[in-house]
């Protein structure tokens, strides 16, 4: 749908409108007295969320590239139907984050503005992953940011997924940032060839960090001390939390990251990954939910 058609069908006067971030890349802009946000229809990717009287909570690269067929570096990419490297020749983090999703509804509620976006299987997706599905993201933009990713198996055979709300948070200084909530949790350290470790105390940062914390349902708290704030990341339907910062060397490998940006970002990702796989029977659903608050 064109931006004109999207606005005709789904805009909310003085609250929600559709704009083009680049040719063929429609973005929802939400502005209320409580919070503002942007959501790209490519990948149903929440790009920004800023509660009133607060600094932006999500990080988005200054070098972000907006183009059809590509996800934006930052915000909340959706990894589905697999997290991480796919089978040979298949895209990392699955195939929905680069595809156009359809707008299903936009409504204003007491909790905030609720946007529902959806995508279903087609011949292209079945050529990559041969299953019938309906995938819907419900985003509630208010004093809290709630994202619910609902997978429905619309076929007649069970399928197994891993998935993630791959959230990039904005911090004042990664060196002065701490993540609480993972003490005693087992993790696979991608930087150390996916060897297994157990978290001792809070997570501190002094170099490239890429850890898959498994079998954890905990709320994480990001102590963004440079901004004198705590960012709470609660979740449901998720057994895995991934913590990632590329640091200075790996950052250089990303054309859509500006030099030094690693110092103001941190991923705390709400996932089901590694052995925390989800098998969904025909006509059944699974919800992965992240709730972000200050
Ligand atoms: O979630 C952490 C991670 O898997 C890292 O290993 C790194 O690959 C990151 O995701 C970004 O991946 P992307 O495909 O978005 O560049």
PDB file of N, CA, C and O and ligand atoms in Angstrom, residues 73 77 83-84 92-93 97 166 168 190 210 242-244 254 267 269, ligand 1:
ATOM      1  N   UNK A  73      19.778  -0.892  11.208  1.00  0.00           N
ATOM      2  CA  UNK A  73      20.688  -1.176  12.343  1.00  0.00           C
ATOM      3  C   UNK A  73      20.193  -0.407  13.561  1.00  0.00           C
ATOM      4  O   UNK A  73      20.403   0.805  13.709  1.00  0.00           O
ATOM      5  N   UNK A  77      14.937  -5.373  15.670  1.00  0.00           N
ATOM      6  CA  UNK A  77      14.769  -6.351  14.582  1.00  0.00           C
ATOM      7  C   UNK A  77      14.094  -7.625  15.103  1.00  0.00           C
ATOM      8  O   UNK A  77      14.285  -8.018  16.255  1.00  0.00           O
ATOM      9  N   UNK A  83      16.939 -17.893  15.144  1.00  0.00           N
ATOM     10  CA  UNK A  83      17.852 -16.890  15.695  1.00  0.00           C
ATOM     11  C   UNK A  83      19.264 -17.297  15.294  1.00  0.00           C
ATOM     12  O   UNK A  83      19.616 -18.485  15.373  1.00  0.00           O
ATOM     13  N   UNK A  84      20.089 -16.313  14.881  1.00  0.00           N
ATOM     14  CA  UNK A  84      21.478 -16.631  14.567  1.00  0.00           C
ATOM     15  C   UNK A  84      21.655 -17.081  13.132  1.00  0.00           C
ATOM     16  O   UNK A  84      20.781 -16.916  12.281  1.00  0.00           O
ATOM     17  N   UNK A  92      20.929 -14.850   8.048  1.00  0.00           N
ATOM     18  CA  UNK A  92      21.076 -14.837   9.513  1.00  0.00           C
ATOM     19  C   UNK A  92      19.835 -14.221  10.133  1.00  0.00           C
ATOM     20  O   UNK A  92      19.241 -13.299   9.572  1.00  0.00           O
ATOM     21  N   UNK A  93      19.414 -14.775  11.261  1.00  0.00           N
ATOM     22  CA  UNK A  93      18.255 -14.274  12.014  1.00  0.00           C
ATOM     23  C   UNK A  93      16.941 -14.383  11.249  1.00  0.00           C
ATOM     24  O   UNK A  93      15.987 -13.646  11.501  1.00  0.00           O
ATOM     25  N   UNK A  97      12.677 -10.136   8.848  1.00  0.00           N
ATOM     26  CA  UNK A  97      13.104  -8.761   9.202  1.00  0.00           C
ATOM     27  C   UNK A  97      13.430  -7.916   7.972  1.00  0.00           C
ATOM     28  O   UNK A  97      13.628  -6.723   8.069  1.00  0.00           O
ATOM     29  N   UNK A 166      15.144  -8.525  19.001  1.00  0.00           N
ATOM     30  CA  UNK A 166      16.590  -8.246  19.102  1.00  0.00           C
ATOM     31  C   UNK A 166      16.817  -6.756  19.443  1.00  0.00           C
ATOM     32  O   UNK A 166      17.293  -5.983  18.613  1.00  0.00           O
ATOM     33  N   UNK A 168      17.940  -3.193  20.588  1.00  0.00           N
ATOM     34  CA  UNK A 168      19.128  -2.343  20.765  1.00  0.00           C
ATOM     35  C   UNK A 168      18.745  -1.203  21.713  1.00  0.00           C
ATOM     36  O   UNK A 168      17.856  -0.410  21.398  1.00  0.00           O
ATOM     37  N   UNK A 190      29.656 -16.604  22.544  1.00  0.00           N
ATOM     38  CA  UNK A 190      30.005 -16.666  21.118  1.00  0.00           C
ATOM     39  C   UNK A 190      31.426 -16.177  20.860  1.00  0.00           C
ATOM     40  O   UNK A 190      32.083 -16.635  19.930  1.00  0.00           O
ATOM     41  N   UNK A 210      29.148 -11.224  23.546  1.00  0.00           N
ATOM     42  CA  UNK A 210      28.099 -11.852  22.727  1.00  0.00           C
ATOM     43  C   UNK A 210      27.723 -13.153  23.417  1.00  0.00           C
ATOM     44  O   UNK A 210      28.299 -14.199  23.178  1.00  0.00           O
ATOM     45  N   UNK A 242      19.853 -12.738  25.171  1.00  0.00           N
ATOM     46  CA  UNK A 242      21.159 -12.543  24.535  1.00  0.00           C
ATOM     47  C   UNK A 242      21.653 -11.137  24.864  1.00  0.00           C
ATOM     48  O   UNK A 242      20.880 -10.176  24.783  1.00  0.00           O
ATOM     49  N   UNK A 243      22.914 -11.052  25.256  1.00  0.00           N
ATOM     50  CA  UNK A 243      23.536  -9.759  25.567  1.00  0.00           C
ATOM     51  C   UNK A 243      24.675  -9.548  24.576  1.00  0.00           C
ATOM     52  O   UNK A 243      25.557 -10.414  24.451  1.00  0.00           O
ATOM     53  N   UNK A 244      24.630  -8.399  23.832  1.00  0.00           N
ATOM     54  CA  UNK A 244      25.603  -8.224  22.754  1.00  0.00           C
ATOM     55  C   UNK A 244      26.069  -6.782  22.655  1.00  0.00           C
ATOM     56  O   UNK A 244      25.238  -5.858  22.706  1.00  0.00           O
ATOM     57  N   UNK A 254      30.540  -3.306  10.316  1.00  0.00           N
ATOM     58  CA  UNK A 254      29.144  -2.956  10.011  1.00  0.00           C
ATOM     59  C   UNK A 254      29.112  -1.626   9.272  1.00  0.00           C
ATOM     60  O   UNK A 254      29.409  -0.570   9.845  1.00  0.00           O
ATOM     61  N   UNK A 267      22.743  -4.448  23.236  1.00  0.00           N
ATOM     62  CA  UNK A 267      21.584  -5.314  22.961  1.00  0.00           C
ATOM     63  C   UNK A 267      21.311  -6.205  24.169  1.00  0.00           C
ATOM     64  O   UNK A 267      22.217  -6.875  24.668  1.00  0.00           O
ATOM     65  N   UNK A 269      18.475  -8.946  24.421  1.00  0.00           N
ATOM     66  CA  UNK A 269      17.504  -9.501  23.466  1.00  0.00           C
ATOM     67  C   UNK A 269      16.605 -10.555  24.111  1.00  0.00           C
ATOM     68  O   UNK A 269      17.087 -11.425  24.844  1.00  0.00           O
TER      69      UNK A 269
HETATM   70  O1  LIG B   1      22.314 -11.164  18.763  1.00  0.00           O
HETATM   71  C1  LIG B   1      23.705 -11.030  18.639  1.00  0.00           C
HETATM   72  C2  LIG B   1      24.083 -11.347  17.200  1.00  0.00           C
HETATM   73  O2  LIG B   1      23.752 -12.670  16.872  1.00  0.00           O
HETATM   74  C3  LIG B   1      25.578 -11.052  17.023  1.00  0.00           C
HETATM   75  O3  LIG B   1      26.343 -12.245  16.977  1.00  0.00           O
HETATM   76  C4  LIG B   1      25.618 -10.245  15.727  1.00  0.00           C
HETATM   77  O4  LIG B   1      25.640 -11.094  14.599  1.00  0.00           O
HETATM   78  C5  LIG B   1      24.303  -9.483  15.872  1.00  0.00           C
HETATM   79  O5  LIG B   1      23.375 -10.475  16.289  1.00  0.00           O
HETATM   80  C6  LIG B   1      23.870  -8.673  14.670  1.00  0.00           C
HETATM   81  O6  LIG B   1      23.519  -9.492  13.641  1.00  0.00           O
HETATM   82  P1  LIG B   1      23.001  -8.807  12.264  1.00  0.00           P
HETATM   83  O7  LIG B   1      22.682  -9.968  11.374  1.00  0.00           O
HETATM   84  O8  LIG B   1      21.811  -7.966  12.593  1.00  0.00           O
HETATM   85  O9  LIG B   1      24.161  -7.943  11.788  1.00  0.00           O
END
